[in-house]
Amino acid sequence: MGLKEMFLLLFLLISLSINGNAVEGRGSISLSKEEDLEIERLLEIINKPAVKTIEDGHGQTFSCVDIDKQPAFDHPLLMNHKIQMGPGSLPKVIKDKKASSLGMSLNIGLKNGGCPLGTVPIRRIKKEDLLRAKSSPNFGKRYHSNAQGPDPANFHFALQSTLTGKAYGSRAVLNIWQPKIIGNQNSASLVILLDGSPLDEIRSIHAGWVVSNGLYNNFLPHLSTAWTNDDHRKTGCYDVLCPGFVQVSRDLPVGIGLSPSSIYNGTQYYMIITVYKDPVNQDWWLLYGDDRKQVGYWPKALFNSTFADHADILQWGGIVYNAGIKPWPEMGSGHMPSDDQQYRKACYIGGMRILFKQGDSIPVNDGTPSDMIRSSPSCYGAWVDQVVPGEDYAILLGGPGGNNC
């Protein structure tokens, strides 16, 4: 099987997961002999030869693979890509006034410094992982603030959406929780960047945390990313399940489990996520923490239209996915934000900033047109809150889900 055929097979399987063609709750997925053989071949493509393997303590194995031979470079548009070990410039340091008063910043990474020099950690994929992923559609599909909105049968959301004009990045402090889900339901808190294309052509990147047994084979939150160049019709996926995202950190891989999680009215844990357009090389970078640790990047070549240059819309908030299994999953802490469900009780996203071309930034509430959009207000809420410690501006979000969403 040639490179083109392998590439098309990979995206066929990913598109099955995105479009939700598999049905939950019916036991094992039936495959023909030919499909089974193709999946075995696909696994050989994804799981590159490893110099070393590392267990993350949450049932996942990361393979240390040659940085130049990671799955990203199986993408036809990246075959001659020159790997970047860091952006040409970083956004200016953004210090929260009292970030420590929010709780504890989650310091995550693989043990003992991660992978050896010259290699990067890539989550090792098993056959059952691909089969589970077939029933876990991508959060990137149709939950935007366009008039058509998301497919109400599958998704609900509580988001702040900001029309920026031209944004070159987004940054936020994300409170980490472990919402309860059933089966292959998903629940997430995300930073989202979109272009202004028609609905079926949306280019986007998202990053944050996701609880998804279908993707990660456990019920913990994970550092999770996704991208698309066409609203996930033919391109894009989570993390490194398809070629695209270039991993550069040796000890902080996308897909890593996040632990511990926040406790209701108790200790709070958070992470800081920045997605930044490098003004020098034009790639979109994923940065983690206040020290802006460089996890990896989405090369400019993956995108066309305006998103190759900038984002038109930024969003922050919660997304849940459900494929017919009730009750609907929790979002955030599982509690609606209200007068008595504030910081330490409801999930929060704070420190939300819009980044510009040379690394400058402004708070999201600094005169930018914004909307709070909620698809099921009786089950999931989100609104502005000015009392989260250390934050000039934050949103509280979450909800219990249930049978009537």
XYZ file of C-alpha atoms in Angstrom:
405
model
C 0.000 0.000 0.000
C 1.493 3.336 -1.122
C 1.714 6.536 0.882
C -1.374 8.037 -0.732
C -3.444 4.941 -0.009
C -2.210 4.817 3.602
C -3.053 8.486 4.049
C -6.552 8.021 2.663
C -7.127 4.972 4.869
C -6.069 6.920 7.927
C -8.473 9.734 7.204
C -11.243 7.283 6.385
C -10.996 5.847 9.874
C -10.688 9.262 11.474
C -13.699 10.536 9.543
C -15.700 7.586 10.842
C -14.912 8.729 14.364
C -15.700 12.357 13.565
C -19.032 11.653 11.930
C -20.133 9.209 14.617
C -21.074 6.403 12.214
C -20.443 3.785 14.870
C -23.256 3.236 17.353
C -22.621 3.157 21.073
C -23.955 0.516 23.378
C -23.942 -2.375 20.901
C -20.846 -4.177 22.111
C -17.975 -4.870 19.745
C -17.807 -3.279 16.293
C -18.163 -5.744 13.439
C -15.376 -5.572 10.838
C -14.905 -7.412 7.578
C -11.672 -9.331 7.047
C -10.480 -6.602 4.677
C -11.248 -3.835 7.203
C -9.461 -5.767 9.931
C -6.349 -6.140 7.758
C -6.396 -2.461 6.870
C -6.586 -1.490 10.541
C -3.598 -3.715 11.290
C -1.674 -1.968 8.505
C -2.759 1.396 9.868
C -1.432 0.512 13.317
C 1.945 -0.252 11.779
C 1.930 3.239 10.240
C 0.905 5.059 13.438
C 3.121 3.136 15.854
C 6.598 4.100 14.727
C 9.651 2.149 15.968
C 10.357 3.177 19.558
C 13.713 3.857 21.173
C 11.999 3.600 24.565
C 8.485 3.317 25.983
C 7.128 5.170 29.018
C 3.999 4.367 31.053
C 2.154 7.458 32.223
C 0.593 5.854 35.310
C -2.917 6.048 33.833
C -2.813 2.961 31.626
C -1.297 4.669 28.602
C 2.013 3.977 26.903
C 4.045 6.622 25.097
C 6.640 5.573 22.527
C 9.811 7.648 22.204
C 10.173 7.936 18.438
C 12.679 9.765 16.254
C 11.489 13.384 16.138
C 11.917 13.459 12.353
C 9.906 10.258 11.889
C 6.868 11.047 14.024
C 3.379 10.543 12.480
C 2.990 14.243 11.565
C 5.350 13.806 8.640
C 3.192 11.152 6.999
C 0.957 14.044 5.913
C 1.585 14.724 2.192
C 1.753 18.474 2.831
C 4.483 17.984 5.464
C 6.768 15.517 3.701
C 9.393 18.227 3.070
C 8.592 20.247 6.200
C 11.574 21.556 8.146
C 10.882 20.863 11.808
C 10.843 23.876 14.135
C 12.122 23.290 17.659
C 10.493 26.487 18.885
C 8.620 29.526 17.586
C 10.640 32.375 16.106
C 9.276 34.553 18.901
C 7.091 33.994 21.954
C 4.120 36.074 23.094
C 4.905 38.573 25.789
C 4.717 37.249 29.324
C 1.234 37.559 30.805
C 1.279 37.474 34.591
C -1.925 36.967 36.508
C -2.305 39.344 39.427
C -2.796 36.580 41.981
C -2.687 33.347 39.985
C -1.672 31.294 42.999
C -4.879 32.268 44.784
C -6.829 30.285 42.179
C -5.399 27.077 43.540
C -2.488 24.985 42.300
C -1.051 25.043 38.801
C -0.868 21.457 37.543
C 2.726 20.554 36.743
C 2.499 17.629 34.341
C 4.972 15.586 32.342
C 6.380 12.112 31.817
C 8.621 10.755 34.565
C 12.408 11.054 34.587
C 12.514 13.824 32.025
C 10.586 11.959 29.372
C 12.162 10.774 26.145
C 15.857 10.780 25.172
C 17.314 13.614 23.100
C 16.271 13.449 19.475
C 13.004 11.653 20.253
C 9.490 12.703 21.241
C 6.653 10.877 23.055
C 3.786 9.650 20.875
C 0.875 7.818 22.481
C 0.940 4.174 21.416
C -2.325 3.226 19.737
C -3.893 -0.227 20.021
C -6.520 -1.774 17.801
C -9.193 -1.322 20.451
C -8.270 2.383 20.679
C -9.127 2.873 17.009
C -12.369 0.945 17.370
C -13.398 3.021 20.401
C -12.481 6.222 18.564
C -14.952 5.328 15.839
C -17.749 6.207 18.264
C -16.158 9.375 19.685
C -16.773 12.184 17.169
C -14.548 15.220 17.255
C -15.645 18.173 19.389
C -14.537 20.428 16.522
C -17.613 19.692 14.445
C -20.468 22.174 14.451
C -20.594 23.756 17.857
C -19.842 27.235 16.618
C -21.851 30.395 17.128
C -23.167 30.365 13.559
C -26.904 30.638 13.090
C -27.257 26.945 12.299
C -25.625 25.969 15.578
C -24.543 22.438 16.526
C -26.389 19.195 15.963
C -28.633 19.194 19.076
C -28.845 15.405 19.002
C -25.137 15.032 19.791
C -23.667 18.171 21.386
C -24.350 20.787 24.025
C -22.149 23.711 24.921
C -21.803 26.735 27.174
C -19.332 29.151 25.594
C -18.177 32.715 25.425
C -17.691 33.578 21.753
C -15.717 36.663 20.728
C -15.549 38.131 17.231
C -11.970 39.398 17.126
C -11.348 40.549 13.580
C -7.755 39.331 13.428
C -6.415 37.301 16.345
C -3.025 35.607 16.412
C -3.613 33.579 19.523
C -5.686 32.852 22.596
C -4.737 32.292 26.199
C -6.704 31.186 29.279
C -6.494 29.643 32.746
C -8.586 26.448 32.730
C -9.870 24.998 36.000
C -9.503 21.167 35.851
C -12.345 18.852 36.879
C -13.356 15.241 36.331
C -16.993 15.355 35.194
C -18.890 12.074 35.216
C -19.515 10.484 31.829
C -21.013 7.176 30.671
C -19.567 4.966 27.944
C -18.149 7.021 25.076
C -19.630 10.340 26.132
C -17.209 13.296 26.192
C -16.964 16.376 28.383
C -14.413 19.151 27.904
C -13.219 22.634 28.787
C -11.541 24.285 25.813
C -9.813 27.226 24.185
C -11.097 27.374 20.580
C -9.856 29.330 17.565
C -11.931 29.547 14.365
C -11.874 31.279 11.028
C -14.891 32.980 9.494
C -15.523 30.439 6.736
C -18.976 29.035 5.943
C -20.083 26.407 8.437
C -19.057 23.334 6.431
C -15.608 24.774 5.701
C -14.607 25.952 9.183
C -10.882 25.858 9.993
C -10.210 25.505 13.689
C -7.878 24.490 16.500
C -8.910 23.637 20.018
C -6.893 22.834 23.126
C -7.737 22.184 26.748
C -8.841 19.161 28.734
C -11.216 16.382 27.702
C -12.718 13.481 29.638
C -13.337 10.750 27.045
C -13.235 7.022 27.663
C -13.580 6.500 23.916
C -10.368 8.379 23.209
C -8.245 7.603 26.251
C -9.675 4.392 27.739
C -10.198 5.931 31.176
C -12.349 8.572 32.870
C -9.614 11.105 33.705
C -9.205 14.516 32.100
C -6.441 14.627 29.477
C -4.484 17.397 27.793
C -6.303 17.275 24.472
C -6.057 19.017 21.113
C -7.779 18.896 17.739
C -7.565 20.628 14.369
C -9.372 20.724 11.026
C -9.146 22.485 7.687
C -12.729 21.735 6.583
C -15.006 21.337 9.630
C -13.755 17.740 9.999
C -15.340 16.525 6.775
C -12.053 15.082 5.478
C -9.262 16.560 7.592
C -8.224 16.704 11.212
C -8.464 14.666 14.392
C -7.613 14.605 18.085
C -3.988 14.816 19.243
C -1.802 12.710 16.900
C -4.406 10.173 15.734
C -3.737 11.471 12.220
C -0.752 13.291 10.674
C -0.661 16.997 11.411
C 0.377 18.075 14.918
C 4.173 18.176 15.353
C 5.268 17.126 18.855
C 8.499 18.809 20.052
C 8.435 18.484 23.867
C 10.275 15.397 25.143
C 8.235 15.114 28.336
C 4.862 16.800 27.761
C 2.877 14.948 25.067
C -0.634 15.737 23.890
C -3.012 13.144 25.316
C -1.284 12.909 28.706
C -3.541 12.324 31.720
C -4.157 15.173 34.179
C -4.213 14.391 37.874
C -5.293 15.438 40.469
C -8.544 17.245 39.613
C -10.286 20.010 41.530
C -12.422 19.178 44.577
C -15.866 20.708 45.063
C -15.469 23.597 47.531
C -11.926 22.345 48.161
C -8.491 22.443 46.535
C -8.543 23.771 42.979
C -6.186 22.764 40.164
C -5.719 24.625 36.930
C -3.621 24.775 33.793
C -2.717 27.657 31.494
C -3.151 27.090 27.766
C -1.883 29.369 25.007
C -2.329 28.820 21.280
C -0.075 31.287 19.457
C 0.614 32.114 15.811
C 4.379 32.432 15.396
C 4.895 35.679 13.418
C 8.208 34.398 12.038
C 7.375 30.924 10.689
C 3.561 31.278 10.692
C 2.893 28.012 12.544
C 0.268 27.702 15.307
C 1.993 26.727 18.592
C 0.605 25.029 21.705
C 2.177 26.477 24.865
C 1.563 25.134 28.385
C 1.810 26.961 31.701
C 2.904 30.420 32.759
C 6.413 29.615 31.523
C 4.962 28.956 28.038
C 6.423 25.475 27.645
C 6.463 24.559 23.958
C 4.490 21.331 23.485
C 4.341 21.347 19.686
C 2.698 23.030 16.725
C 0.308 22.808 13.783
C 2.255 23.808 10.639
C 0.839 26.589 8.487
C 0.737 24.169 5.524
C -2.213 22.305 7.108
C -4.528 25.264 6.627
C -5.762 27.423 3.796
C -8.086 30.425 3.681
C -7.643 33.080 6.349
C -6.739 30.587 9.085
C -3.291 30.174 7.554
C -2.778 33.757 8.741
C -5.118 34.459 11.680
C -8.276 33.493 13.558
C -11.514 35.461 13.259
C -13.352 34.028 16.281
C -12.126 32.952 19.718
C -14.209 30.877 22.115
C -13.766 29.615 25.663
C -16.056 27.211 27.467
C -17.498 23.755 27.971
C -18.602 21.163 25.406
C -20.305 17.806 25.970
C -20.995 15.003 23.504
C -23.646 12.318 23.779
C -24.639 9.685 21.172
C -28.008 8.592 22.455
C -26.978 7.402 25.918
C -28.865 9.102 28.754
C -28.453 10.828 31.064
C -26.372 13.522 29.379
C -22.897 13.862 30.967
C -21.780 16.427 33.475
C -19.928 19.544 32.398
C -17.171 21.029 34.542
C -17.765 20.345 38.233
C -21.242 18.977 37.492
C -22.788 22.037 39.153
C -24.511 25.007 37.539
C -22.908 28.378 38.243
C -25.250 30.492 40.374
C -25.203 32.822 43.358
C -24.193 29.973 45.668
C -22.152 28.000 43.114
C -19.243 30.294 42.465
C -15.489 29.837 42.358
C -14.399 26.494 43.934
C -17.859 25.069 43.204
C -18.456 25.740 39.502
C -15.782 25.303 36.849
C -14.061 28.511 35.765
C -12.032 29.829 32.845
C -10.091 32.988 33.609
C -7.218 35.078 32.299
C -8.817 35.041 28.835
C -6.773 37.117 26.431
C -6.617 37.883 22.717
C -3.083 37.766 21.287
C -1.909 39.953 18.433
C 0.719 39.601 15.741
C 3.786 40.715 17.694
C 2.827 38.987 20.937
C 0.882 41.803 22.563
C -2.490 40.960 24.086
C -5.633 42.426 25.603
C -8.220 40.962 28.016
C -11.213 39.532 26.192
C -13.554 42.036 27.873
C -11.619 45.043 26.553
C -14.235 46.280 24.095
C -14.398 43.179 21.877
C -17.872 42.062 20.687
C -18.774 38.941 22.697
C -21.729 36.638 23.187
C -22.450 34.004 25.828
C -24.020 31.074 23.995
C -25.735 28.162 25.748
C -27.452 25.345 23.852
C -29.279 23.863 26.871
C -29.579 26.479 29.655
C -31.563 24.125 31.902
C -28.679 21.611 31.949
C -25.534 23.705 31.407
C -24.788 27.300 32.278
C -22.057 29.871 31.705
C -21.796 33.541 32.530
C -19.349 36.250 33.394
C -18.052 36.395 36.943
C -15.790 39.120 38.312
C -14.976 37.540 41.665
C -12.613 34.691 40.728
C -9.489 35.560 42.732
C -6.686 37.126 40.732
C -8.719 37.496 37.559
C -10.059 40.738 36.121
C -12.416 38.698 33.968
C -13.573 35.093 34.082
C -16.504 32.898 33.175
C -18.081 30.243 35.362
C -19.544 27.244 33.578
C -20.870 23.740 34.059
C -23.932 21.735 34.845
C -25.295 18.334 35.843
C -26.602 17.195 32.442
C -29.511 14.798 32.868
C -32.319 13.220 30.878
C -34.004 16.370 29.575
C -31.191 18.308 27.870
